Amino acid sequence: GAGVSQSPSNKVTEKGKDVELRCDPISGHTALYWYRQRLGQGLEFLIYFQGNSAPDKSGLPSDRFSAERTGESVSTLTIQRTQQEDSAVYLCASSPRRDEQFFGPGTRLTVL
Amino acid sequence: AQSVSQHNHHVILSEAASLELGCNYSYGGTVNLFWYVQYPGQHLQLLLKYFSGDPLVKGIKGFEAEFIKSKFSFNLRKPSVQWSDTAEYFCAVNGPSGGGADGLTFGKGTHLIIQP
Protein backbone atom coordinates (compact mmCIF):
# COMPACT_ATOMS: atom_id res chain seq x y z
CA GLY A 1 0.00 0.00 0.00
CA ALA A 2 0.91 3.63 -0.33
CA GLY A 3 1.03 4.45 3.35
CA VAL A 4 0.98 3.12 6.87
CA SER A 5 -2.28 1.39 7.70
CA GLN A 6 -3.74 0.58 11.10
CA SER A 7 -6.62 -1.53 12.23
CA PRO A 8 -9.13 -1.27 13.66
CA SER A 9 -9.80 2.41 13.20
CA ASN A 10 -11.96 2.43 16.30
CA LYS A 11 -12.13 0.02 19.22
CA VAL A 12 -14.49 0.16 22.16
CA THR A 13 -13.81 -2.30 24.95
CA GLU A 14 -14.74 -2.92 28.53
CA LYS A 15 -12.38 -2.35 31.40
CA GLY A 16 -10.34 -5.44 32.09
CA LYS A 17 -10.45 -6.84 28.56
CA ASP A 18 -7.38 -7.31 26.38
CA VAL A 19 -7.06 -5.51 23.04
CA GLU A 20 -4.77 -5.96 20.08
CA LEU A 21 -3.97 -3.17 17.65
CA ARG A 22 -2.35 -3.76 14.29
CA CYS A 23 0.04 -1.71 12.17
CA ASP A 24 1.11 -2.36 8.58
CA PRO A 25 4.15 -0.20 7.81
CA ILE A 26 5.25 1.03 4.43
CA SER A 27 7.04 -1.75 2.59
CA GLY A 28 10.81 -1.48 2.97
CA HIS A 29 10.73 0.70 6.07
CA THR A 30 13.01 -0.85 8.64
CA ALA A 31 11.96 1.27 11.59
CA LEU A 32 8.53 1.16 13.23
CA TYR A 33 7.23 3.21 16.14
CA TRP A 34 4.15 3.22 18.34
CA TYR A 35 2.85 6.39 19.97
CA ARG A 36 -0.13 7.23 22.15
CA GLN A 37 -2.08 10.46 22.02
CA ARG A 38 -4.41 11.22 24.88
CA LEU A 39 -7.07 13.87 24.48
CA GLY A 40 -5.51 17.34 24.48
CA GLN A 41 -1.99 15.98 24.75
CA GLY A 42 0.95 15.56 22.43
CA LEU A 43 2.08 12.21 21.18
CA GLU A 44 3.75 9.97 23.72
CA PHE A 45 6.42 7.54 22.48
CA LEU A 46 5.76 3.91 23.41
CA ILE A 47 8.09 1.53 21.58
CA TYR A 48 10.51 1.41 18.65
CA PHE A 49 11.53 -1.46 16.38
CA GLN A 50 14.57 -1.29 14.10
CA GLY A 51 15.11 -4.26 11.81
CA ASN A 52 15.90 -7.39 13.78
CA SER A 53 17.38 -5.55 16.75
CA ALA A 54 15.84 -5.81 20.19
CA PRO A 55 13.04 -3.24 20.46
CA ASP A 56 13.35 -0.12 22.55
CA LYS A 57 10.53 -0.48 25.07
CA SER A 58 11.48 2.50 27.19
CA GLY A 59 8.21 4.32 26.58
CA LEU A 60 5.79 1.56 27.53
CA PRO A 61 3.79 2.86 30.52
CA SER A 62 3.28 -0.48 32.27
CA ASP A 63 3.79 -4.22 31.89
CA ARG A 64 0.23 -4.46 30.58
CA PHE A 65 1.55 -3.07 27.31
CA SER A 66 3.54 -5.18 24.88
CA ALA A 67 4.31 -5.14 21.18
CA GLU A 68 5.68 -7.49 18.61
CA ARG A 69 6.97 -7.15 15.11
CA THR A 70 7.81 -9.92 12.71
CA GLY A 71 10.90 -8.97 10.74
CA GLU A 72 10.23 -5.71 8.94
CA SER A 73 6.51 -6.22 8.53
CA VAL A 74 3.37 -6.06 10.60
CA SER A 75 3.42 -5.03 14.23
CA THR A 76 0.83 -5.62 16.93
CA LEU A 77 0.42 -3.63 20.12
CA THR A 78 -1.33 -5.53 22.89
CA ILE A 79 -2.86 -3.98 25.97
CA GLN A 80 -3.86 -6.44 28.66
CA ARG A 81 -6.49 -5.79 31.32
CA THR A 82 -7.37 -2.42 29.84
CA GLN A 83 -8.03 0.53 32.13
CA GLN A 84 -9.98 3.71 31.42
CA GLU A 85 -6.75 5.73 31.35
CA ASP A 86 -5.68 3.63 28.35
CA SER A 87 -8.30 5.44 26.25
CA ALA A 88 -6.40 7.30 23.56
CA VAL A 89 -5.50 7.32 19.89
CA TYR A 90 -2.69 4.87 19.21
CA LEU A 91 -0.52 5.90 16.29
CA CYS A 92 1.98 3.85 14.36
CA ALA A 93 4.74 5.29 12.21
CA SER A 94 7.40 3.78 9.99
CA SER A 95 10.63 5.14 8.60
CA PRO A 96 13.16 4.01 6.00
CA ARG A 97 16.08 5.38 8.00
CA ARG A 98 16.79 7.72 10.87
CA ASP A 99 14.71 10.39 9.22
CA GLU A 100 11.11 11.36 8.60
CA GLN A 101 8.48 9.17 10.17
CA PHE A 102 5.34 8.38 8.20
CA PHE A 103 2.25 8.09 10.35
CA GLY A 104 -0.80 5.92 10.04
CA PRO A 105 -4.37 7.10 10.70
CA GLY A 106 -4.37 5.73 14.23
CA THR A 107 -6.67 3.52 16.25
CA ARG A 108 -9.04 5.28 18.62
CA LEU A 109 -9.37 3.12 21.73
CA THR A 110 -12.18 3.74 24.18
CA VAL A 111 -12.24 1.79 27.43
CA LEU A 112 -15.60 1.87 29.17
CA ALA B 1 14.75 13.47 29.36
CA GLN B 2 13.95 15.56 26.36
CA SER B 3 10.91 17.83 26.54
CA VAL B 4 9.26 20.04 23.94
CA SER B 5 7.18 23.11 24.74
CA GLN B 6 4.73 24.75 22.42
CA HIS B 7 3.71 28.05 23.86
CA ASN B 8 0.33 28.53 22.24
CA HIS B 9 -2.29 25.82 22.54
CA HIS B 10 -4.91 27.70 20.55
CA VAL B 11 -4.33 30.39 17.94
CA ILE B 12 -7.02 32.17 15.95
CA LEU B 13 -6.03 34.33 12.99
CA SER B 14 -7.69 35.96 10.03
CA GLU B 15 -6.75 35.03 6.50
CA ALA B 16 -3.62 36.80 5.22
CA ALA B 17 -2.30 37.35 8.73
CA SER B 18 1.25 36.32 9.53
CA LEU B 19 1.84 33.27 11.70
CA GLU B 20 4.52 32.32 14.17
CA LEU B 21 4.20 29.28 16.41
CA GLY B 22 6.76 28.87 19.16
CA CYS B 23 8.62 25.67 19.97
CA ASN B 24 11.37 25.14 22.52
CA TYR B 25 13.16 21.94 23.46
CA SER B 26 15.27 21.04 26.44
CA TYR B 27 18.12 18.83 25.25
CA GLY B 28 21.25 20.78 24.37
CA GLY B 29 23.09 18.25 22.25
CA THR B 30 22.67 17.29 18.63
CA VAL B 31 19.02 17.10 17.73
CA ASN B 32 16.83 16.71 14.68
CA LEU B 33 13.79 18.98 14.63
CA PHE B 34 10.43 18.55 12.94
CA TRP B 35 7.10 20.23 12.49
CA TYR B 36 4.16 17.98 11.76
CA VAL B 37 0.64 19.03 10.80
CA GLN B 38 -2.66 17.23 11.20
CA TYR B 39 -5.49 18.58 9.08
CA PRO B 40 -9.02 17.75 10.24
CA GLY B 41 -9.72 14.07 9.62
CA GLN B 42 -6.28 13.38 8.17
CA HIS B 43 -3.03 11.70 9.21
CA LEU B 44 -0.11 13.48 10.73
CA GLN B 45 2.16 14.64 7.96
CA LEU B 46 5.55 16.29 7.85
CA LEU B 47 5.69 20.04 7.22
CA LEU B 48 9.44 20.47 7.44
CA LYS B 49 12.53 19.19 9.18
CA TYR B 50 15.97 20.34 10.26
CA PHE B 51 18.96 18.03 10.54
CA SER B 52 21.96 20.27 9.83
CA GLY B 53 23.11 23.12 7.63
CA ASP B 54 21.13 26.26 6.96
CA PRO B 55 19.10 26.94 10.13
CA LEU B 56 16.26 28.43 8.08
CA VAL B 57 14.36 25.55 6.55
CA LYS B 58 11.50 25.70 4.12
CA GLY B 59 8.68 23.21 4.03
CA ILE B 60 5.51 22.56 2.16
CA LYS B 61 2.69 25.06 1.66
CA GLY B 62 4.83 28.12 2.26
CA PHE B 63 5.86 27.24 5.81
CA GLU B 64 9.35 27.81 7.15
CA ALA B 65 11.09 27.40 10.47
CA GLU B 66 14.26 28.76 12.01
CA PHE B 67 16.53 26.76 14.26
CA ILE B 68 18.18 28.96 16.87
CA LYS B 69 20.55 26.75 18.85
CA SER B 70 21.32 29.33 21.51
CA LYS B 71 17.62 29.65 22.31
CA PHE B 72 16.78 25.93 21.94
CA SER B 73 14.03 27.07 19.60
CA PHE B 74 12.52 25.98 16.31
CA ASN B 75 9.65 28.38 15.59
CA LEU B 76 7.31 27.85 12.68
CA ARG B 77 6.36 30.76 10.46
CA LYS B 78 4.19 31.60 7.50
CA PRO B 79 3.90 35.14 6.13
CA SER B 80 0.27 34.90 5.01
CA VAL B 81 -2.06 32.18 6.24
CA GLN B 82 -5.00 30.71 4.39
CA TRP B 83 -8.25 29.20 5.63
CA SER B 84 -6.89 25.79 4.56
CA ASP B 85 -4.10 26.10 7.13
CA THR B 86 -6.60 25.36 9.89
CA ALA B 87 -5.09 22.32 11.61
CA GLU B 88 -3.20 21.01 14.61
CA TYR B 89 0.54 21.68 14.50
CA PHE B 90 3.09 19.63 16.42
CA CYS B 91 6.73 20.35 17.03
CA ALA B 92 8.92 17.27 17.57
CA VAL B 93 12.50 16.53 18.45
CA ASN B 94 14.59 13.42 17.86
CA GLY B 95 17.71 13.07 19.92
CA PRO B 96 19.46 11.11 22.62
CA SER B 97 17.52 10.43 25.82
CA GLY B 98 14.32 11.50 24.16
CA GLY B 99 11.57 9.11 23.18
CA GLY B 100 13.71 6.02 22.95
CA ALA B 101 16.63 5.55 20.58
CA ASP B 102 14.84 7.15 17.69
CA GLY B 103 11.35 7.93 18.88
CA LEU B 104 10.22 11.50 18.61
CA THR B 105 9.37 13.68 21.58
CA PHE B 106 6.36 15.80 20.69
CA GLY B 107 5.00 19.03 22.02
CA LYS B 108 1.34 19.14 23.03
CA GLY B 109 0.35 20.79 19.79
CA THR B 110 -1.13 24.11 18.71
CA HIS B 111 -4.64 24.22 17.37
CA LEU B 112 -4.68 26.86 14.64
CA ILE B 113 -7.97 28.27 13.37
CA ILE B 114 -7.99 30.59 10.37
CA GLN B 115 -11.09 32.69 10.01
CA PRO B 116 -12.13 33.60 6.45
XYZ file of N, CA and C in Angstrom:
684
model
N 0.811 -1.199 0.000
C 0.000 0.000 0.000
C 0.842 1.245 0.000
N 0.201 2.375 -0.185
C 0.906 3.627 -0.326
C 1.370 4.186 1.008
N 0.684 3.858 2.069
C 1.030 4.448 3.348
C 0.931 3.441 4.466
N 1.122 3.945 5.688
C 0.980 3.118 6.872
C -0.506 2.901 7.141
N -0.878 1.661 7.374
C -2.278 1.393 7.703
C -2.374 0.802 9.103
N -3.499 1.077 9.741
C -3.739 0.585 11.098
C -5.154 0.037 11.189
N -5.281 -0.976 12.012
C -6.621 -1.530 12.226
C -6.755 -2.017 13.661
N -7.957 -1.951 14.229
C -9.127 -1.271 13.655
C -8.977 0.234 13.742
N -9.858 0.955 13.101
C -9.799 2.407 13.199
C -10.384 2.880 14.527
N -11.357 2.129 15.007
C -11.962 2.425 16.304
C -12.149 1.131 17.069
N -11.920 1.202 18.373
C -12.127 0.023 19.217
C -12.718 0.478 20.542
N -13.877 -0.094 20.868
C -14.489 0.158 22.164
C -14.439 -1.144 22.943
N -13.946 -1.087 24.145
C -13.811 -2.296 24.946
C -14.207 -2.010 26.385
N -14.401 -3.063 27.119
C -14.743 -2.921 28.531
C -13.472 -3.012 29.381
N -13.492 -2.305 30.466
C -12.376 -2.350 31.401
C -12.058 -3.792 31.767
N -10.766 -4.106 31.725
C -10.338 -5.444 32.089
C -10.111 -6.381 30.915
N -10.629 -6.007 29.755
C -10.446 -6.844 28.560
C -9.087 -6.561 27.930
N -8.614 -7.510 27.143
C -7.383 -7.310 26.376
C -7.734 -6.802 24.976
N -6.858 -5.972 24.416
C -7.058 -5.507 23.041
C -5.763 -5.659 22.262
N -5.924 -5.827 20.965
C -4.774 -5.958 20.079
C -4.952 -4.992 18.920
N -3.945 -4.167 18.709
C -3.971 -3.166 17.648
C -2.911 -3.533 16.619
N -3.243 -3.303 15.361
C -2.352 -3.757 14.291
C -1.825 -2.585 13.478
N -0.584 -2.726 13.032
C 0.036 -1.712 12.171
C 0.726 -2.391 10.999
N 0.410 -1.912 9.786
C 1.111 -2.361 8.582
C 1.979 -1.208 8.096
N 3.286 -1.322 8.207
C 4.151 -0.199 7.810
C 4.301 -0.140 6.296
N 4.929 0.908 5.848
C 5.248 1.031 4.430
C 6.321 -0.012 4.090
N 6.112 -0.693 2.988
C 7.044 -1.749 2.592
C 8.462 -1.199 2.455
N 9.412 -1.903 3.062
C 10.807 -1.480 2.973
C 11.267 -0.605 4.117
N 10.339 -0.124 4.919
C 10.725 0.697 6.069
C 11.199 -0.212 7.203
N 12.425 0.031 7.625
C 13.011 -0.850 8.641
C 12.602 -0.455 10.055
N 12.286 0.803 10.243
C 11.957 1.266 11.588
C 10.447 1.396 11.748
N 9.963 1.053 12.939
C 8.535 1.158 13.230
C 8.376 1.657 14.664
N 7.428 2.561 14.839
C 7.226 3.208 16.137
C 5.749 3.144 16.515
N 5.492 3.055 17.808
C 4.145 3.224 18.342
C 4.133 4.435 19.269
N 3.059 5.226 19.124
C 2.847 6.389 19.974
C 1.418 6.344 20.516
N 1.204 7.084 21.587
C -0.133 7.226 22.148
C -0.442 8.718 22.257
N -1.664 9.067 21.898
C -2.084 10.464 22.019
C -3.364 10.522 22.830
N -3.231 11.012 24.051
C -4.406 11.219 24.882
C -5.038 12.547 24.516
N -6.307 12.682 24.829
C -7.071 13.872 24.476
C -6.369 15.130 24.994
N -6.116 16.069 24.097
C -5.512 17.338 24.480
C -4.030 17.278 24.766
N -3.418 16.145 24.478
C -1.988 15.982 24.748
C -1.212 15.759 23.461
N 0.086 15.905 23.550
C 0.945 15.561 22.426
C 1.095 14.058 22.326
N 1.849 13.638 21.355
C 2.085 12.213 21.177
C 3.120 11.729 22.175
N 2.879 10.562 22.716
C 3.755 9.969 23.719
C 4.387 8.722 23.121
N 5.714 8.689 23.048
C 6.418 7.542 22.482
C 6.201 6.306 23.344
N 5.957 5.168 22.700
C 5.759 3.910 23.415
C 6.895 2.927 23.167
N 7.121 2.582 21.891
C 8.087 1.534 21.584
C 8.616 1.726 20.174
N 9.835 1.220 19.934
C 10.512 1.414 18.652
C 11.150 0.099 18.228
N 10.903 -0.285 16.984
C 11.532 -1.460 16.385
C 12.456 -0.992 15.261
N 13.639 -1.586 15.197
C 14.567 -1.295 14.101
C 15.102 -2.631 13.595
N 14.653 -3.023 12.412
C 15.106 -4.262 11.813
C 14.921 -5.430 12.753
N 15.957 -6.223 12.907
C 15.903 -7.394 13.775
C 16.508 -7.141 15.152
N 16.817 -5.883 15.439
C 17.380 -5.554 16.751
C 16.314 -5.653 17.834
N 16.785 -5.785 19.070
C 15.839 -5.805 20.187
C 15.106 -4.471 20.240
N 13.796 -4.486 20.452
C 13.035 -3.240 20.463
C 13.378 -2.361 21.661
N 13.201 -1.082 21.467
C 13.351 -0.121 22.553
C 11.984 0.057 23.202
N 11.827 -0.484 24.385
C 10.534 -0.478 25.065
C 10.446 0.606 26.135
N 11.350 1.549 26.078
C 11.482 2.496 27.192
C 10.256 3.367 27.423
N 9.372 3.475 26.426
C 8.206 4.318 26.578
C 6.942 3.591 27.037
N 6.997 2.290 27.135
C 5.794 1.555 27.533
C 5.428 1.935 28.968
N 4.165 2.323 29.203
C 3.791 2.860 30.522
C 3.657 1.818 31.612
N 3.405 0.560 31.249
C 3.282 -0.478 32.269
C 3.495 -1.833 31.611
N 3.587 -2.873 32.455
C 3.793 -4.219 31.892
C 2.523 -4.783 31.266
N 1.440 -4.009 31.293
C 0.231 -4.456 30.584
C 0.363 -4.225 29.081
N 1.345 -3.399 28.724
C 1.552 -3.067 27.313
C 2.695 -3.916 26.757
N 2.483 -4.453 25.566
C 3.541 -5.184 24.879
C 3.347 -5.021 23.384
N 4.397 -5.245 22.634
C 4.305 -5.137 21.181
C 5.250 -6.127 20.556
N 4.859 -6.562 19.378
C 5.682 -7.488 18.614
C 5.772 -7.003 17.187
N 6.841 -7.411 16.533
C 6.972 -7.154 15.107
C 7.713 -8.332 14.499
N 7.194 -8.813 13.416
C 7.811 -9.921 12.712
C 8.680 -9.354 11.592
N 9.988 -9.480 11.757
C 10.898 -8.972 10.738
C 10.687 -7.493 10.513
N 10.464 -7.115 9.268
C 10.228 -5.713 8.944
C 8.802 -5.531 8.438
N 7.887 -6.308 8.999
C 6.509 -6.219 8.526
C 5.588 -5.803 9.662
N 4.461 -6.447 9.715
C 3.368 -6.060 10.604
C 3.804 -6.032 12.065
N 3.212 -5.087 12.786
C 3.417 -5.030 14.229
C 2.060 -5.044 14.928
N 2.034 -5.642 16.099
C 0.831 -5.617 16.925
C 1.169 -5.052 18.299
N 0.310 -4.188 18.772
C 0.419 -3.634 20.122
C -0.711 -4.247 20.940
N -0.348 -4.876 22.039
C -1.331 -5.533 22.890
C -1.406 -4.818 24.225
N -2.641 -4.553 24.648
C -2.860 -3.981 25.974
C -3.700 -4.982 26.750
N -3.148 -5.463 27.837
C -3.865 -6.436 28.663
C -4.595 -5.721 29.795
N -5.716 -6.307 30.169
C -6.491 -5.785 31.322
C -6.647 -4.276 31.203
N -7.269 -3.850 30.133
C -7.369 -2.417 29.844
C -7.998 -1.634 30.983
N -7.524 -0.407 31.130
C -8.035 0.532 32.126
C -8.569 1.763 31.390
N -9.395 2.529 32.070
C -9.983 3.707 31.424
C -8.907 4.700 30.989
N -7.802 4.776 31.732
C -6.752 5.725 31.348
C -5.994 5.289 30.094
N -6.290 4.069 29.597
C -5.681 3.630 28.346
C -6.403 4.220 27.137
N -7.543 4.833 27.361
C -8.302 5.438 26.255
C -7.462 6.523 25.603
N -7.270 6.384 24.300
C -6.399 7.305 23.562
C -6.441 6.915 22.095
N -5.767 7.714 21.277
C -5.499 7.319 19.895
C -4.095 6.737 19.855
N -3.985 5.537 19.310
C -2.687 4.873 19.212
C -2.208 4.990 17.767
N -1.062 5.615 17.612
C -0.516 5.897 16.289
C 0.717 5.052 16.021
N 0.819 4.596 14.813
C 1.977 3.849 14.355
C 2.670 4.678 13.275
N 3.975 4.605 13.251
C 4.742 5.295 12.214
C 5.859 4.378 11.742
N 6.244 4.521 10.493
C 7.397 3.778 9.989
C 8.363 4.733 9.294
N 9.587 4.290 9.166
C 10.625 5.143 8.603
C 11.658 4.288 7.870
N 12.154 4.782 6.747
C 13.161 4.013 6.004
C 14.570 4.149 6.589
N 14.750 5.109 7.434
C 16.075 5.383 7.998
C 15.843 6.326 9.173
N 16.930 6.848 9.712
C 16.788 7.724 10.874
C 16.387 9.107 10.367
N 15.141 9.220 9.965
C 14.711 10.386 9.216
C 13.220 10.582 9.446
N 12.535 11.094 8.474
C 11.108 11.362 8.599
C 10.328 10.106 8.931
N 9.384 10.257 9.819
C 8.481 9.172 10.166
C 7.151 9.396 9.460
N 6.609 8.331 8.911
C 5.338 8.383 8.197
C 4.277 7.750 9.094
N 3.242 8.518 9.378
C 2.245 8.091 10.350
C 1.029 7.446 9.699
N 0.467 6.490 10.407
C -0.804 5.915 10.038
C -1.950 6.749 10.574
N -3.192 6.332 10.284
C -4.365 7.099 10.705
C -4.703 6.930 12.182
N -4.115 5.928 12.806
C -4.368 5.734 14.227
C -5.541 4.812 14.506
N -5.536 4.277 15.721
C -6.668 3.518 16.255
C -7.167 4.249 17.481
N -8.454 4.610 17.459
C -9.037 5.277 18.620
C -9.573 4.217 19.563
N -8.971 4.111 20.727
C -9.368 3.119 21.731
C -10.169 3.800 22.828
N -11.338 3.260 23.092
C -12.176 3.741 24.185
C -12.422 2.603 25.152
N -12.044 2.799 26.390
C -12.237 1.788 27.430
C -13.363 2.260 28.342
N -14.425 1.487 28.374
C -15.604 1.874 29.173
C -15.482 1.410 30.619
N 15.348 13.864 30.628
C 14.752 13.466 29.358
C 14.385 14.699 28.543
N 14.308 14.472 27.271
C 13.948 15.561 26.359
C 12.514 16.013 26.624
N 12.286 17.323 26.488
C 10.914 17.826 26.538
C 10.766 18.893 25.473
N 9.554 19.062 24.989
C 9.256 20.037 23.944
C 8.082 20.881 24.402
N 8.242 22.186 24.320
C 7.183 23.111 24.743
C 6.666 23.902 23.555
N 5.378 23.888 23.394
C 4.725 24.754 22.422
C 3.920 25.773 23.204
N 4.199 27.010 22.962
C 3.713 28.055 23.865
C 2.234 28.359 23.710
N 1.717 28.162 22.517
C 0.334 28.526 22.242
C -0.464 27.268 21.970
N -1.480 27.023 22.767
C -2.288 25.824 22.543
C -3.387 26.088 21.525
N -3.866 27.332 21.500
C -4.913 27.700 20.550
C -4.559 29.062 19.955
N -4.606 29.128 18.628
C -4.335 30.393 17.937
C -5.441 30.609 16.916
N -5.995 31.819 16.929
C -7.022 32.172 15.949
C -6.523 33.378 15.167
N -6.498 33.242 13.857
C -6.035 34.330 12.989
C -7.011 34.536 11.847
N -6.929 35.688 11.256
C -7.686 35.958 10.034
C -6.827 35.619 8.827
N -7.488 35.321 7.728
C -6.750 35.028 6.496
C -5.830 36.198 6.162
N -4.658 35.853 5.628
C -3.617 36.799 5.217
C -2.773 37.312 6.386
N -3.138 36.955 7.594
C -2.301 37.350 8.733
C -1.006 36.548 8.722
N -0.003 37.056 9.414
C 1.253 36.316 9.530
C 1.183 35.407 10.749
N 1.903 34.290 10.658
C 1.843 33.265 11.698
C 3.232 32.990 12.242
N 3.317 32.868 13.557
C 4.520 32.324 14.167
C 4.101 31.467 15.346
N 4.477 30.198 15.319
C 4.199 29.277 16.414
C 5.513 28.929 17.094
N 5.530 29.090 18.411
C 6.759 28.865 19.156
C 6.975 27.416 19.520
N 8.243 27.018 19.539
C 8.625 25.674 19.967
C 9.988 25.758 20.616
N 10.086 25.232 21.831
C 11.373 25.142 22.524
C 11.594 23.717 23.008
N 12.826 23.282 23.000
C 13.155 21.944 23.463
C 14.216 22.042 24.539
N 14.415 20.958 25.267
C 15.271 21.042 26.443
C 16.670 20.488 26.230
N 16.827 19.493 25.374
C 18.119 18.829 25.246
C 19.092 19.692 24.468
N 20.309 19.868 24.983
C 21.254 20.783 24.374
C 22.221 20.172 23.396
N 22.155 18.896 23.163
C 23.092 18.254 22.249
C 22.584 18.291 20.821
N 23.072 17.359 20.037
C 22.666 17.291 18.630
C 21.249 16.757 18.534
N 20.406 17.505 17.870
C 19.017 17.096 17.729
C 18.561 17.255 16.282
N 17.546 16.512 15.944
C 16.835 16.709 14.684
C 15.467 17.284 15.035
N 15.005 18.241 14.275
C 13.785 18.978 14.627
C 12.765 18.880 13.506
N 11.511 18.768 13.897
C 10.434 18.551 12.940
C 9.222 19.401 13.313
N 8.463 19.754 12.304
C 7.102 20.228 12.492
C 6.189 19.310 11.683
N 5.177 18.793 12.389
C 4.157 17.976 11.755
C 2.827 18.731 11.797
N 1.953 18.418 10.846
C 0.636 19.029 10.801
C -0.418 17.933 10.670
N -1.535 18.155 11.321
C -2.657 17.228 11.201
C -3.887 18.028 10.814
N -4.278 17.921 9.547
C -5.493 18.585 9.083
C -6.704 17.785 9.579
N -7.831 18.435 9.722
C -9.018 17.747 10.243
C -9.312 16.453 9.490
N -9.385 15.357 10.218
C -9.724 14.074 9.624
C -8.601 13.397 8.859
N -7.401 13.959 8.936
C -6.281 13.380 8.174
C -5.161 12.896 9.092
N -4.194 12.183 8.467
C -3.028 11.705 9.205
C -2.102 12.855 9.558
N -1.244 12.602 10.507
C -0.105 13.482 10.731
C 0.793 13.449 9.502
N 1.226 14.622 9.074
C 2.164 14.644 7.955
C 3.251 15.675 8.215
N 4.399 15.434 7.607
C 5.547 16.293 7.853
C 5.415 17.617 7.110
N 5.637 18.720 7.830
C 5.687 20.041 7.218
C 7.120 20.383 6.797
N 8.036 20.190 7.719
C 9.439 20.471 7.444
C 10.306 19.841 8.523
N 11.611 19.799 8.246
C 12.535 19.185 9.184
C 13.887 19.883 9.109
N 14.607 19.825 10.214
C 15.966 20.339 10.261
C 16.885 19.256 10.813
N 17.951 18.969 10.058
C 18.956 18.032 10.541
C 20.295 18.739 10.734
N 20.687 19.552 9.762
C 21.955 20.273 9.833
C 21.956 21.307 8.712
N 22.979 22.156 8.713
C 23.114 23.120 7.628
C 22.366 24.407 7.903
N 21.820 24.989 6.858
C 21.127 26.265 6.960
C 20.035 26.178 8.026
N 20.094 27.029 9.048
C 19.100 26.943 10.128
C 17.704 27.402 9.712
N 17.580 28.029 8.569
C 16.263 28.426 8.076
C 15.822 27.386 7.057
N 14.817 26.625 7.426
C 14.363 25.554 6.547
C 12.993 25.869 5.998
N 12.791 25.467 4.769
C 11.500 25.705 4.121
C 10.783 24.379 3.945
N 9.478 24.413 4.162
C 8.679 23.213 4.030
C 7.602 23.379 2.994
N 6.605 22.514 3.114
C 5.508 22.564 2.159
C 4.563 23.707 2.478
N 3.785 24.107 1.501
C 2.688 25.059 1.658
C 3.136 26.412 2.197
N 4.355 26.802 1.896
C 4.831 28.124 2.262
C 5.304 28.278 3.689
N 5.382 27.186 4.429
C 5.860 27.244 5.809
C 7.383 27.236 5.856
N 7.920 27.855 6.888
C 9.352 27.813 7.147
C 9.581 27.809 8.656
N 10.759 27.396 9.054
C 11.094 27.401 10.472
C 12.567 27.739 10.620
N 12.874 28.367 11.742
C 14.255 28.760 12.006
C 14.760 28.092 13.260
N 15.877 27.404 13.128
C 16.530 26.759 14.259
C 17.502 27.761 14.883
N 17.266 28.086 16.148
C 18.185 28.964 16.873
C 18.745 28.156 18.040
N 19.959 27.669 17.870
C 20.546 26.754 18.846
C 20.686 27.399 20.223
N 21.084 28.657 20.239
C 21.320 29.334 21.515
C 20.043 29.513 22.318
N 18.907 29.484 21.642
C 17.619 29.647 22.313
C 16.866 28.324 22.416
N 17.454 27.239 21.947
C 16.778 25.934 21.938
C 15.397 26.066 21.291
N 15.336 26.822 20.201
C 14.028 27.067 19.604
C 13.976 26.637 18.147
N 12.771 26.380 17.706
C 12.517 25.980 16.309
C 11.109 26.468 15.963
N 10.969 27.768 15.805
C 9.655 28.379 15.591
C 9.206 28.237 14.143
N 7.925 28.017 13.997
C 7.307 27.854 12.682
C 6.699 29.168 12.240
N 6.882 29.489 10.952
C 6.364 30.762 10.457
C 5.706 30.570 9.089
N 4.767 31.489 8.831
C 4.193 31.595 7.496
C 3.758 33.048 7.331
N 4.166 33.702 6.255
C 3.899 35.139 6.127
C 2.432 35.479 5.928
N 1.665 34.587 5.296
C 0.272 34.904 5.005
C -0.539 33.607 5.039
N -1.341 33.447 6.069
C -2.060 32.178 6.236
C -3.330 32.151 5.403
N -3.769 30.923 5.139
C -5.005 30.709 4.390
C -5.971 29.904 5.245
N -7.227 29.950 4.888
C -8.247 29.196 5.627
C -7.872 27.712 5.695
N -7.253 27.203 4.627
C -6.894 25.789 4.561
C -5.748 25.413 5.507
N -5.150 26.388 6.151
C -4.095 26.095 7.131
C -4.671 25.717 8.498
N -5.971 25.784 8.640
C -6.605 25.358 9.890
C -6.241 23.903 10.168
N -5.607 23.659 11.305
C -5.093 22.325 11.607
C -4.454 22.335 12.989
N -3.985 21.158 13.388
C -3.195 21.009 14.612
C -1.731 20.892 14.195
N -0.872 21.658 14.855
C 0.542 21.680 14.504
C 1.360 21.163 15.681
N 2.266 20.241 15.379
C 3.092 19.629 16.418
C 4.564 19.832 16.109
N 5.280 20.286 17.103
C 6.730 20.353 17.031
C 7.286 19.063 17.632
N 8.349 18.515 17.068
C 8.916 17.265 17.575
C 10.429 17.298 17.471
N 11.047 16.578 18.382
C 12.499 16.525 18.453
C 12.934 15.076 18.533
N 14.015 14.757 17.849
C 14.586 13.419 17.864
C 16.015 13.554 18.313
N 16.335 12.962 19.448
C 17.707 13.066 19.919
C 17.931 12.150 21.083
N 19.149 12.008 21.510
C 19.464 11.106 22.620
C 18.643 11.414 23.864
N 18.282 10.380 24.566
C 17.521 10.429 25.824
C 16.111 10.954 25.621
N 15.693 11.084 24.404
C 14.324 11.503 24.158
C 13.401 10.313 24.161
N 12.517 10.219 23.214
C 11.567 9.114 23.178
C 12.227 7.868 22.650
N 13.058 7.228 23.418
C 13.715 6.023 22.947
C 14.865 6.354 22.019
N 15.456 5.357 21.431
C 16.632 5.551 20.584
C 16.320 6.480 19.418
N 15.169 6.318 18.830
C 14.839 7.153 17.688
C 13.425 7.709 17.743
N 12.707 7.413 18.791
C 11.348 7.926 18.877
C 11.350 9.427 19.050
N 10.352 10.057 18.517
C 10.221 11.503 18.610
C 9.575 11.907 19.934
N 10.037 13.045 20.451
C 9.368 13.679 21.579
C 8.563 14.833 21.015
N 7.268 14.806 21.260
C 6.361 15.799 20.687
C 5.966 16.847 21.710
N 5.690 18.043 21.216
C 4.998 19.030 22.021
C 3.513 18.688 22.069
N 2.760 19.448 22.854
C 1.340 19.140 23.034
C 0.490 19.622 21.870
N 1.076 20.366 20.974
C 0.347 20.789 19.793
C -0.256 22.175 19.924
N -0.452 22.815 18.785
C -1.132 24.110 18.708
C -2.277 23.963 17.734
N -3.466 24.274 18.227
C -4.643 24.220 17.372
C -4.808 25.581 16.701
N -4.611 25.616 15.399
C -4.683 26.856 14.640
C -6.006 26.933 13.882
N -6.712 28.025 14.092
C -7.967 28.265 13.371
C -7.809 29.531 12.558
N -8.055 29.417 11.261
C -7.992 30.588 10.372
C -9.417 30.966 10.000
N -9.756 32.194 10.315
C -11.095 32.686 10.007
C -11.093 33.352 8.630
N -12.097 33.016 7.802
C -12.131 33.600 6.454
C -12.413 35.099 6.502
